[in-house]
Amino acid sequence: MDRLVHPNLKDVSLAAALHALADPVRLDIIARLVDCPSLNAGASCAQATPKSTISNHLNVLRAAGLVETKVEGRERINRLRCVDFDARFPGLLASVLANKG
């Protein structure tokens, strides 16, 4: 099984955070995690999204420090690192989600 990397948020650049938040699919994943604090990968995206695409988007979100993934049995459960991310980039996530349109 591959190792999941969760960066220390002090090592995440603003550019990486903005890149992760710039994609509509990733924003949808973030919005779903705001509504439901923990989701498996399949529930993180619209049903028509291929698993490989979901995995890639979750990797980008994880690398930007937005998502934490834990392995529980055969599932990977994702949760938003809202408090940690907001401490690193105050107000950024709330502002992006408020203007998601």
mmCIF file of N, CA, C and O in Angstrom:
data_model
loop_
_atom_site.group_PDB
_atom_site.id
_atom_site.type_symbol
_atom_site.label_atom_id
_atom_site.label_comp_id
_atom_site.label_asym_id
_atom_site.label_seq_id
_atom_site.Cartn_x
_atom_site.Cartn_y
_atom_site.Cartn_z
ATOM 1 N N MET A 1 0.853 -1.180 0.000
ATOM 2 C CA MET A 1 0.000 0.000 0.000
ATOM 3 C C MET A 1 0.898 1.242 0.000
ATOM 4 O O MET A 1 1.910 1.285 0.677
ATOM 5 N N ASP A 2 0.505 2.237 -0.773
ATOM 6 C CA ASP A 2 1.306 3.457 -0.825
ATOM 7 C C ASP A 2 1.153 4.270 0.456
ATOM 8 O O ASP A 2 0.172 4.182 1.165
ATOM 9 N N ARG A 3 2.160 5.051 0.729
ATOM 10 C CA ARG A 3 2.193 5.864 1.946
ATOM 11 C C ARG A 3 1.545 7.209 1.660
ATOM 12 O O ARG A 3 1.873 7.860 0.667
ATOM 13 N N LEU A 4 0.648 7.618 2.510
ATOM 14 C CA LEU A 4 -0.013 8.908 2.360
ATOM 15 C C LEU A 4 0.824 9.982 3.034
ATOM 16 O O LEU A 4 1.201 9.850 4.188
ATOM 17 N N VAL A 5 1.131 11.042 2.301
ATOM 18 C CA VAL A 5 1.953 12.122 2.824
ATOM 19 C C VAL A 5 1.065 13.298 3.202
ATOM 20 O O VAL A 5 0.273 13.778 2.390
ATOM 21 N N HIS A 6 1.200 13.732 4.444
ATOM 22 C CA HIS A 6 0.476 14.885 4.956
ATOM 23 C C HIS A 6 1.508 15.926 5.376
ATOM 24 O O HIS A 6 2.160 15.752 6.403
ATOM 25 N N PRO A 7 1.656 16.982 4.591
ATOM 26 C CA PRO A 7 2.711 17.945 4.896
ATOM 27 C C PRO A 7 2.418 18.762 6.145
ATOM 28 O O PRO A 7 1.263 18.946 6.534
ATOM 29 N N ASN A 8 3.487 19.231 6.752
ATOM 30 C CA ASN A 8 3.349 20.218 7.811
ATOM 31 C C ASN A 8 2.910 21.505 7.112
ATOM 32 O O ASN A 8 3.520 21.911 6.121
ATOM 33 N N LEU A 9 1.880 22.141 7.593
ATOM 34 C CA LEU A 9 1.349 23.313 6.893
ATOM 35 C C LEU A 9 2.319 24.480 6.826
ATOM 36 O O LEU A 9 2.214 25.300 5.922
ATOM 37 N N LYS A 10 3.292 24.544 7.718
ATOM 38 C CA LYS A 10 4.277 25.622 7.627
ATOM 39 C C LYS A 10 5.132 25.470 6.373
ATOM 40 O O LYS A 10 5.734 26.427 5.912
ATOM 41 N N ASP A 11 5.158 24.266 5.804
ATOM 42 C CA ASP A 11 5.924 24.002 4.591
ATOM 43 C C ASP A 11 5.107 24.178 3.311
ATOM 44 O O ASP A 11 5.648 24.036 2.215
ATOM 45 N N VAL A 12 3.828 24.478 3.444
ATOM 46 C CA VAL A 12 2.954 24.656 2.277
ATOM 47 C C VAL A 12 2.984 26.118 1.856
ATOM 48 O O VAL A 12 2.739 27.015 2.665
ATOM 49 N N SER A 13 3.269 26.348 0.592
ATOM 50 C CA SER A 13 3.310 27.726 0.081
ATOM 51 C C SER A 13 1.903 28.209 -0.276
ATOM 52 O O SER A 13 0.992 27.408 -0.518
ATOM 53 N N LEU A 14 1.766 29.519 -0.320
ATOM 54 C CA LEU A 14 0.498 30.107 -0.744
ATOM 55 C C LEU A 14 0.178 29.684 -2.172
ATOM 56 O O LEU A 14 -0.977 29.401 -2.498
ATOM 57 N N ALA A 15 1.188 29.592 -3.021
ATOM 58 C CA ALA A 15 0.977 29.170 -4.412
ATOM 59 C C ALA A 15 0.390 27.763 -4.475
ATOM 60 O O ALA A 15 -0.532 27.502 -5.259
ATOM 61 N N ALA A 16 0.879 26.842 -3.651
ATOM 62 C CA ALA A 16 0.356 25.473 -3.621
ATOM 63 C C ALA A 16 -1.091 25.461 -3.130
ATOM 64 O O ALA A 16 -1.933 24.736 -3.668
ATOM 65 N N ALA A 17 -1.376 26.266 -2.118
ATOM 66 C CA ALA A 17 -2.742 26.343 -1.593
ATOM 67 C C ALA A 17 -3.698 26.907 -2.643
ATOM 68 O O ALA A 17 -4.792 26.368 -2.860
ATOM 69 N N LEU A 18 -3.286 27.967 -3.313
ATOM 70 C CA LEU A 18 -4.136 28.569 -4.341
ATOM 71 C C LEU A 18 -4.321 27.637 -5.531
ATOM 72 O O LEU A 18 -5.418 27.555 -6.101
ATOM 73 N N HIS A 19 -3.264 26.925 -5.901
ATOM 74 C CA HIS A 19 -3.373 25.945 -6.992
ATOM 75 C C HIS A 19 -4.417 24.884 -6.646
ATOM 76 O O HIS A 19 -5.252 24.523 -7.472
ATOM 77 N N ALA A 20 -4.359 24.380 -5.420
ATOM 78 C CA ALA A 20 -5.304 23.339 -4.997
ATOM 79 C C ALA A 20 -6.735 23.854 -5.001
ATOM 80 O O ALA A 20 -7.660 23.123 -5.355
ATOM 81 N N LEU A 21 -6.917 25.108 -4.641
ATOM 82 C CA LEU A 21 -8.261 25.683 -4.567
ATOM 83 C C LEU A 21 -8.761 26.224 -5.906
ATOM 84 O O LEU A 21 -9.912 26.624 -6.018
ATOM 85 N N ALA A 22 -7.914 26.230 -6.929
ATOM 86 C CA ALA A 22 -8.278 26.830 -8.211
ATOM 87 C C ALA A 22 -9.124 25.918 -9.097
ATOM 88 O O ALA A 22 -9.751 26.393 -10.038
ATOM 89 N N ASP A 23 -9.170 24.645 -8.816
ATOM 90 C CA ASP A 23 -9.889 23.698 -9.666
ATOM 91 C C ASP A 23 -11.319 23.493 -9.176
ATOM 92 O O ASP A 23 -11.533 23.257 -7.987
ATOM 93 N N PRO A 24 -12.316 23.560 -10.065
ATOM 94 C CA PRO A 24 -13.714 23.400 -9.643
ATOM 95 C C PRO A 24 -14.023 22.047 -9.003
ATOM 96 O O PRO A 24 -14.831 21.977 -8.072
ATOM 97 N N VAL A 25 -13.395 20.986 -9.478
ATOM 98 C CA VAL A 25 -13.639 19.665 -8.893
ATOM 99 C C VAL A 25 -13.094 19.622 -7.474
ATOM 100 O O VAL A 25 -13.747 19.118 -6.556
ATOM 101 N N ARG A 26 -11.900 20.179 -7.274
ATOM 102 C CA ARG A 26 -11.332 20.203 -5.918
ATOM 103 C C ARG A 26 -12.159 21.091 -4.996
ATOM 104 O O ARG A 26 -12.352 20.759 -3.823
ATOM 105 N N LEU A 27 -12.667 22.193 -5.515
ATOM 106 C CA LEU A 27 -13.543 23.043 -4.697
ATOM 107 C C LEU A 27 -14.810 22.294 -4.297
ATOM 108 O O LEU A 27 -15.301 22.447 -3.177
ATOM 109 N N ASP A 28 -15.327 21.490 -5.213
ATOM 110 C CA ASP A 28 -16.509 20.686 -4.902
ATOM 111 C C ASP A 28 -16.192 19.676 -3.799
ATOM 112 O O ASP A 28 -16.996 19.479 -2.884
ATOM 113 N N ILE A 29 -15.018 19.064 -3.857
ATOM 114 C CA ILE A 29 -14.608 18.130 -2.798
ATOM 115 C C ILE A 29 -14.531 18.853 -1.462
ATOM 116 O O ILE A 29 -15.040 18.371 -0.452
ATOM 117 N N ILE A 30 -13.922 20.036 -1.456
ATOM 118 C CA ILE A 30 -13.809 20.827 -0.220
ATOM 119 C C ILE A 30 -15.197 21.170 0.314
ATOM 120 O O ILE A 30 -15.469 21.028 1.508
ATOM 121 N N ALA A 31 -16.092 21.614 -0.564
ATOM 122 C CA ALA A 31 -17.458 21.963 -0.140
ATOM 123 C C ALA A 31 -18.179 20.750 0.440
ATOM 124 O O ALA A 31 -18.900 20.867 1.443
ATOM 125 N N ARG A 32 -17.986 19.588 -0.154
ATOM 126 C CA ARG A 32 -18.607 18.364 0.382
ATOM 127 C C ARG A 32 -18.053 18.033 1.761
ATOM 128 O O ARG A 32 -18.779 17.587 2.638
ATOM 129 N N LEU A 33 -16.747 18.256 1.945
ATOM 130 C CA LEU A 33 -16.139 17.979 3.246
ATOM 131 C C LEU A 33 -16.561 18.994 4.303
ATOM 132 O O LEU A 33 -16.568 18.670 5.493
ATOM 133 N N VAL A 34 -16.903 20.190 3.897
ATOM 134 C CA VAL A 34 -17.436 21.170 4.846
ATOM 135 C C VAL A 34 -18.797 20.685 5.343
ATOM 136 O O VAL A 34 -19.108 20.757 6.528
ATOM 137 N N ASP A 35 -19.616 20.163 4.418
ATOM 138 C CA ASP A 35 -20.960 19.691 4.770
ATOM 139 C C ASP A 35 -20.933 18.378 5.547
ATOM 140 O O ASP A 35 -21.777 18.133 6.393
ATOM 141 N N CYS A 36 -19.975 17.521 5.222
ATOM 142 C CA CYS A 36 -19.855 16.219 5.883
ATOM 143 C C CYS A 36 -18.389 16.040 6.264
ATOM 144 O O CYS A 36 -17.557 15.836 5.387
ATOM 145 N N PRO A 37 -18.062 16.148 7.541
ATOM 146 C CA PRO A 37 -16.667 16.206 7.991
ATOM 147 C C PRO A 37 -15.757 15.060 7.570
ATOM 148 O O PRO A 37 -14.558 15.219 7.539
ATOM 149 N N SER A 38 -16.288 13.901 7.248
ATOM 150 C CA SER A 38 -15.424 12.811 6.789
ATOM 151 C C SER A 38 -16.150 12.009 5.719
ATOM 152 O O SER A 38 -17.295 11.608 5.895
ATOM 153 N N LEU A 39 -15.448 11.828 4.593
ATOM 154 C CA LEU A 39 -16.010 11.104 3.451
ATOM 155 C C LEU A 39 -14.981 10.158 2.872
ATOM 156 O O LEU A 39 -13.789 10.457 2.876
ATOM 157 N N ASN A 40 -15.468 9.036 2.328
ATOM 158 C CA ASN A 40 -14.545 8.194 1.580
ATOM 159 C C ASN A 40 -14.363 8.802 0.193
ATOM 160 O O ASN A 40 -15.076 9.733 -0.189
ATOM 161 N N ALA A 41 -13.410 8.313 -0.551
ATOM 162 C CA ALA A 41 -13.079 8.907 -1.847
ATOM 163 C C ALA A 41 -14.272 8.915 -2.797
ATOM 164 O O ALA A 41 -14.513 9.898 -3.491
ATOM 165 N N GLY A 42 -15.040 7.854 -2.827
ATOM 166 C CA GLY A 42 -16.188 7.774 -3.731
ATOM 167 C C GLY A 42 -17.250 8.814 -3.450
ATOM 168 O O GLY A 42 -17.882 9.335 -4.366
ATOM 169 N N ALA A 43 -17.442 9.160 -2.200
ATOM 170 C CA ALA A 43 -18.447 10.158 -1.826
ATOM 171 C C ALA A 43 -17.912 11.576 -1.917
ATOM 172 O O ALA A 43 -18.668 12.531 -1.771
ATOM 173 N N SER A 44 -16.631 11.720 -2.212
ATOM 174 C CA SER A 44 -16.020 13.042 -2.256
ATOM 175 C C SER A 44 -16.315 13.805 -3.533
ATOM 176 O O SER A 44 -16.159 15.020 -3.577
ATOM 177 N N CYS A 45 -16.715 13.092 -4.593
ATOM 178 C CA CYS A 45 -16.939 13.722 -5.902
ATOM 179 C C CYS A 45 -18.259 13.265 -6.488
ATOM 180 O O CYS A 45 -18.871 12.314 -6.011
ATOM 181 N N ALA A 46 -18.646 13.927 -7.577
ATOM 182 C CA ALA A 46 -19.829 13.507 -8.325
ATOM 183 C C ALA A 46 -19.634 12.068 -8.804
ATOM 184 O O ALA A 46 -18.515 11.639 -9.073
ATOM 185 N N GLN A 47 -20.711 11.331 -8.925
ATOM 186 C CA GLN A 47 -20.625 9.904 -9.233
ATOM 187 C C GLN A 47 -19.984 9.600 -10.584
ATOM 188 O O GLN A 47 -19.412 8.545 -10.770
ATOM 189 N N ALA A 48 -20.065 10.504 -11.541
ATOM 190 C CA ALA A 48 -19.514 10.248 -12.871
ATOM 191 C C ALA A 48 -17.999 10.446 -12.934
ATOM 192 O O ALA A 48 -17.394 10.191 -13.958
ATOM 193 N N THR A 49 -17.383 10.882 -11.848
ATOM 194 C CA THR A 49 -15.946 11.161 -11.836
ATOM 195 C C THR A 49 -15.168 9.853 -11.689
ATOM 196 O O THR A 49 -15.407 9.098 -10.752
ATOM 197 N N PRO A 50 -14.226 9.589 -12.608
ATOM 198 C CA PRO A 50 -13.425 8.354 -12.499
ATOM 199 C C PRO A 50 -12.601 8.323 -11.204
ATOM 200 O O PRO A 50 -12.147 9.357 -10.716
ATOM 201 N N LYS A 51 -12.390 7.111 -10.687
ATOM 202 C CA LYS A 51 -11.640 6.948 -9.435
ATOM 203 C C LYS A 51 -10.233 7.529 -9.533
ATOM 204 O O LYS A 51 -9.728 8.108 -8.579
ATOM 205 N N SER A 52 -9.598 7.369 -10.681
ATOM 206 C CA SER A 52 -8.234 7.884 -10.826
ATOM 207 C C SER A 52 -8.216 9.405 -10.753
ATOM 208 O O SER A 52 -7.279 9.995 -10.214
ATOM 209 N N THR A 53 -9.249 10.042 -11.265
ATOM 210 C CA THR A 53 -9.354 11.502 -11.209
ATOM 211 C C THR A 53 -9.580 11.965 -9.777
ATOM 212 O O THR A 53 -8.951 12.922 -9.319
ATOM 213 N N ILE A 54 -10.453 11.270 -9.066
ATOM 214 C CA ILE A 54 -10.705 11.599 -7.659
ATOM 215 C C ILE A 54 -9.415 11.455 -6.857
ATOM 216 O O ILE A 54 -9.055 12.329 -6.066
ATOM 217 N N SER A 55 -8.695 10.371 -7.095
ATOM 218 C CA SER A 55 -7.443 10.124 -6.391
ATOM 219 C C SER A 55 -6.439 11.239 -6.650
ATOM 220 O O SER A 55 -5.773 11.720 -5.722
ATOM 221 N N ASN A 56 -6.325 11.657 -7.889
ATOM 222 C CA ASN A 56 -5.402 12.739 -8.234
ATOM 223 C C ASN A 56 -5.787 14.033 -7.529
ATOM 224 O O ASN A 56 -4.932 14.720 -6.962
ATOM 225 N N HIS A 57 -7.063 14.378 -7.553
ATOM 226 C CA HIS A 57 -7.514 15.612 -6.894
ATOM 227 C C HIS A 57 -7.274 15.549 -5.390
ATOM 228 O O HIS A 57 -6.844 16.540 -4.780
ATOM 229 N N LEU A 58 -7.516 14.403 -4.779
ATOM 230 C CA LEU A 58 -7.275 14.263 -3.344
ATOM 231 C C LEU A 58 -5.784 14.356 -3.032
ATOM 232 O O LEU A 58 -5.406 14.914 -1.999
ATOM 233 N N ASN A 59 -4.935 13.854 -3.913
ATOM 234 C CA ASN A 59 -3.482 13.989 -3.720
ATOM 235 C C ASN A 59 -3.065 15.454 -3.731
ATOM 236 O O ASN A 59 -2.238 15.878 -2.922
ATOM 237 N N VAL A 60 -3.622 16.236 -4.646
ATOM 238 C CA VAL A 60 -3.304 17.665 -4.719
ATOM 239 C C VAL A 60 -3.781 18.367 -3.452
ATOM 240 O O VAL A 60 -3.056 19.180 -2.857
ATOM 241 N N LEU A 61 -4.998 18.055 -3.012
ATOM 242 C CA LEU A 61 -5.541 18.668 -1.794
ATOM 243 C C LEU A 61 -4.729 18.278 -0.562
ATOM 244 O O LEU A 61 -4.480 19.095 0.315
ATOM 245 N N ARG A 62 -4.296 17.028 -0.529
ATOM 246 C CA ARG A 62 -3.484 16.555 0.597
ATOM 247 C C ARG A 62 -2.123 17.261 0.591
ATOM 248 O O ARG A 62 -1.640 17.705 1.628
ATOM 249 N N ALA A 63 -1.507 17.395 -0.581
ATOM 250 C CA ALA A 63 -0.198 18.049 -0.688
ATOM 251 C C ALA A 63 -0.257 19.518 -0.295
ATOM 252 O O ALA A 63 0.722 20.078 0.184
ATOM 253 N N ALA A 64 -1.433 20.138 -0.477
ATOM 254 C CA ALA A 64 -1.606 21.537 -0.103
ATOM 255 C C ALA A 64 -2.027 21.691 1.356
ATOM 256 O O ALA A 64 -2.254 22.811 1.825
ATOM 257 N N GLY A 65 -2.154 20.584 2.067
ATOM 258 C CA GLY A 65 -2.498 20.645 3.480
ATOM 259 C C GLY A 65 -3.971 20.848 3.765
ATOM 260 O O GLY A 65 -4.354 21.098 4.902
ATOM 261 N N LEU A 66 -4.804 20.700 2.753
ATOM 262 C CA LEU A 66 -6.239 20.919 2.945
ATOM 263 C C LEU A 66 -6.985 19.687 3.451
ATOM 264 O O LEU A 66 -7.993 19.809 4.127
ATOM 265 N N VAL A 67 -6.491 18.521 3.091
ATOM 266 C CA VAL A 67 -7.198 17.279 3.408
ATOM 267 C C VAL A 67 -6.256 16.317 4.121
ATOM 268 O O VAL A 67 -5.074 16.220 3.787
ATOM 269 N N GLU A 68 -6.815 15.619 5.096
ATOM 270 C CA GLU A 68 -6.103 14.538 5.775
ATOM 271 C C GLU A 68 -6.832 13.249 5.435
ATOM 272 O O GLU A 68 -8.060 13.196 5.475
ATOM 273 N N THR A 69 -6.086 12.229 5.082
ATOM 274 C CA THR A 69 -6.671 10.943 4.705
ATOM 275 C C THR A 69 -6.178 9.869 5.660
ATOM 276 O O THR A 69 -4.978 9.761 5.915
ATOM 277 N N LYS A 70 -7.115 9.104 6.182
ATOM 278 C CA LYS A 70 -6.782 7.976 7.060
ATOM 279 C C LYS A 70 -7.311 6.700 6.429
ATOM 280 O O LYS A 70 -8.401 6.688 5.862
ATOM 281 N N VAL A 71 -6.535 5.648 6.544
ATOM 282 C CA VAL A 71 -6.952 4.352 6.037
ATOM 283 C C VAL A 71 -7.712 3.630 7.131
ATOM 284 O O VAL A 71 -7.204 3.470 8.251
ATOM 285 N N GLU A 72 -8.940 3.234 6.815
ATOM 286 C CA GLU A 72 -9.770 2.464 7.744
ATOM 287 C C GLU A 72 -10.239 1.213 7.010
ATOM 288 O O GLU A 72 -11.161 1.282 6.189
ATOM 289 N N GLY A 73 -9.587 0.106 7.287
ATOM 290 C CA GLY A 73 -9.899 -1.122 6.561
ATOM 291 C C GLY A 73 -9.532 -0.966 5.100
ATOM 292 O O GLY A 73 -8.397 -0.649 4.766
ATOM 293 N N ARG A 74 -10.527 -1.126 4.224
ATOM 294 C CA ARG A 74 -10.299 -0.996 2.783
ATOM 295 C C ARG A 74 -10.625 0.398 2.267
ATOM 296 O O ARG A 74 -10.497 0.654 1.079
ATOM 297 N N GLU A 75 -11.059 1.277 3.139
ATOM 298 C CA GLU A 75 -11.444 2.620 2.720
ATOM 299 C C GLU A 75 -10.431 3.657 3.157
ATOM 300 O O GLU A 75 -9.711 3.468 4.141
ATOM 301 N N ARG A 76 -10.418 4.734 2.411
ATOM 302 C CA ARG A 76 -9.648 5.916 2.794
ATOM 303 C C ARG A 76 -10.659 6.997 3.147
ATOM 304 O O ARG A 76 -11.475 7.387 2.313
ATOM 305 N N ILE A 77 -10.578 7.442 4.377
ATOM 306 C CA ILE A 77 -11.514 8.453 4.864
ATOM 307 C C ILE A 77 -10.802 9.801 4.853
ATOM 308 O O ILE A 77 -9.720 9.960 5.414
ATOM 309 N N ASN A 78 -11.435 10.768 4.215
ATOM 310 C CA ASN A 78 -10.872 12.110 4.071
ATOM 311 C C ASN A 78 -11.597 13.080 4.969
ATOM 312 O O ASN A 78 -12.818 13.010 5.121
ATOM 313 N N ARG A 79 -10.818 13.983 5.555
ATOM 314 C CA ARG A 79 -11.414 15.049 6.343
ATOM 315 C C ARG A 79 -10.683 16.341 6.025
ATOM 316 O O ARG A 79 -9.502 16.350 5.668
ATOM 317 N N LEU A 80 -11.390 17.431 6.162
ATOM 318 C CA LEU A 80 -10.841 18.751 5.900
ATOM 319 C C LEU A 80 -10.017 19.207 7.094
ATOM 320 O O LEU A 80 -10.441 19.070 8.242
ATOM 321 N N ARG A 81 -8.834 19.745 6.832
ATOM 322 C CA ARG A 81 -7.970 20.275 7.893
ATOM 323 C C ARG A 81 -8.250 21.769 8.047
ATOM 324 O O ARG A 81 -7.347 22.601 8.006
ATOM 325 N N CYS A 82 -9.486 22.103 8.248
ATOM 326 C CA CYS A 82 -9.946 23.490 8.248
ATOM 327 C C CYS A 82 -9.240 24.348 9.296
ATOM 328 O O CYS A 82 -8.751 25.435 8.987
ATOM 329 N N VAL A 83 -9.180 23.889 10.513
ATOM 330 C CA VAL A 83 -8.586 24.682 11.598
ATOM 331 C C VAL A 83 -7.095 24.902 11.338
ATOM 332 O O VAL A 83 -6.598 26.024 11.441
ATOM 333 N N ASP A 84 -6.396 23.838 10.977
ATOM 334 C CA ASP A 84 -4.962 23.941 10.694
ATOM 335 C C ASP A 84 -4.697 24.847 9.489
ATOM 336 O O ASP A 84 -3.799 25.685 9.519
ATOM 337 N N PHE A 85 -5.488 24.658 8.428
ATOM 338 C CA PHE A 85 -5.299 25.447 7.210
ATOM 339 C C PHE A 85 -5.594 26.920 7.479
ATOM 340 O O PHE A 85 -4.883 27.802 7.011
ATOM 341 N N ASP A 86 -6.636 27.175 8.255
ATOM 342 C CA ASP A 86 -6.997 28.562 8.568
ATOM 343 C C ASP A 86 -5.933 29.233 9.442
ATOM 344 O O ASP A 86 -5.713 30.433 9.339
ATOM 345 N N ALA A 87 -5.270 28.467 10.279
ATOM 346 C CA ALA A 87 -4.183 29.030 11.091
ATOM 347 C C ALA A 87 -3.019 29.445 10.196
ATOM 348 O O ALA A 87 -2.351 30.449 10.461
ATOM 349 N N ARG A 88 -2.779 28.691 9.128
ATOM 350 C CA ARG A 88 -1.675 28.990 8.207
ATOM 351 C C ARG A 88 -2.045 30.109 7.234
ATOM 352 O O ARG A 88 -1.250 30.999 6.953
ATOM 353 N N PHE A 89 -3.266 30.051 6.707
ATOM 354 C CA PHE A 89 -3.743 31.036 5.732
ATOM 355 C C PHE A 89 -5.089 31.596 6.218
ATOM 356 O O PHE A 89 -6.145 31.196 5.732
ATOM 357 N N PRO A 90 -5.056 32.517 7.185
ATOM 358 C CA PRO A 90 -6.298 33.011 7.803
ATOM 359 C C PRO A 90 -7.296 33.572 6.782
ATOM 360 O O PRO A 90 -6.963 34.441 5.974
ATOM 361 N N GLY A 91 -8.494 33.017 6.823
ATOM 362 C CA GLY A 91 -9.597 33.511 6.008
ATOM 363 C C GLY A 91 -9.603 33.057 4.559
ATOM 364 O O GLY A 91 -10.586 33.276 3.856
ATOM 365 N N LEU A 92 -8.536 32.429 4.088
ATOM 366 C CA LEU A 92 -8.461 32.049 2.678
ATOM 367 C C LEU A 92 -9.534 31.042 2.297
ATOM 368 O O LEU A 92 -10.268 31.252 1.326
ATOM 369 N N LEU A 93 -9.647 29.974 3.035
ATOM 370 C CA LEU A 93 -10.614 28.933 2.704
ATOM 371 C C LEU A 93 -12.043 29.461 2.767
ATOM 372 O O LEU A 93 -12.833 29.231 1.858
ATOM 373 N N ALA A 94 -12.365 30.204 3.807
ATOM 374 C CA ALA A 94 -13.720 30.769 3.929
ATOM 375 C C ALA A 94 -14.028 31.717 2.787
ATOM 376 O O ALA A 94 -15.130 31.703 2.235
ATOM 377 N N SER A 95 -13.060 32.522 2.405
ATOM 378 C CA SER A 95 -13.247 33.475 1.313
ATOM 379 C C SER A 95 -13.457 32.760 -0.018
ATOM 380 O O SER A 95 -14.358 33.119 -0.788
ATOM 381 N N VAL A 96 -12.661 31.748 -0.286
ATOM 382 C CA VAL A 96 -12.799 31.002 -1.536
ATOM 383 C C VAL A 96 -14.144 30.288 -1.588
ATOM 384 O O VAL A 96 -14.845 30.319 -2.601
ATOM 385 N N LEU A 97 -14.537 29.654 -0.500
ATOM 386 C CA LEU A 97 -15.820 28.936 -0.472
ATOM 387 C C LEU A 97 -17.007 29.893 -0.583
ATOM 388 O O LEU A 97 -18.000 29.583 -1.224
ATOM 389 N N ALA A 98 -16.890 31.084 0.010
ATOM 390 C CA ALA A 98 -17.981 32.061 -0.066
ATOM 391 C C ALA A 98 -18.159 32.593 -1.488
ATOM 392 O O ALA A 98 -19.261 33.004 -1.860
ATOM 393 N N ASN A 99 -17.103 32.564 -2.270
ATOM 394 C CA ASN A 99 -17.154 33.098 -3.633
ATOM 395 C C ASN A 99 -17.071 32.009 -4.697
ATOM 396 O O ASN A 99 -16.779 32.291 -5.849
ATOM 397 N N LYS A 100 -17.354 30.795 -4.300
ATOM 398 C CA LYS A 100 -17.252 29.617 -5.185
ATOM 399 C C LYS A 100 -18.173 29.709 -6.380
ATOM 400 O O LYS A 100 -17.848 29.273 -7.458
ATOM 401 N N GLY A 101 -19.322 30.322 -6.198
ATOM 402 C CA GLY A 101 -20.275 30.585 -7.261
ATOM 403 C C GLY A 101 -20.601 29.463 -8.077
ATOM 404 O O GLY A 101 -21.062 29.046 -8.930
#
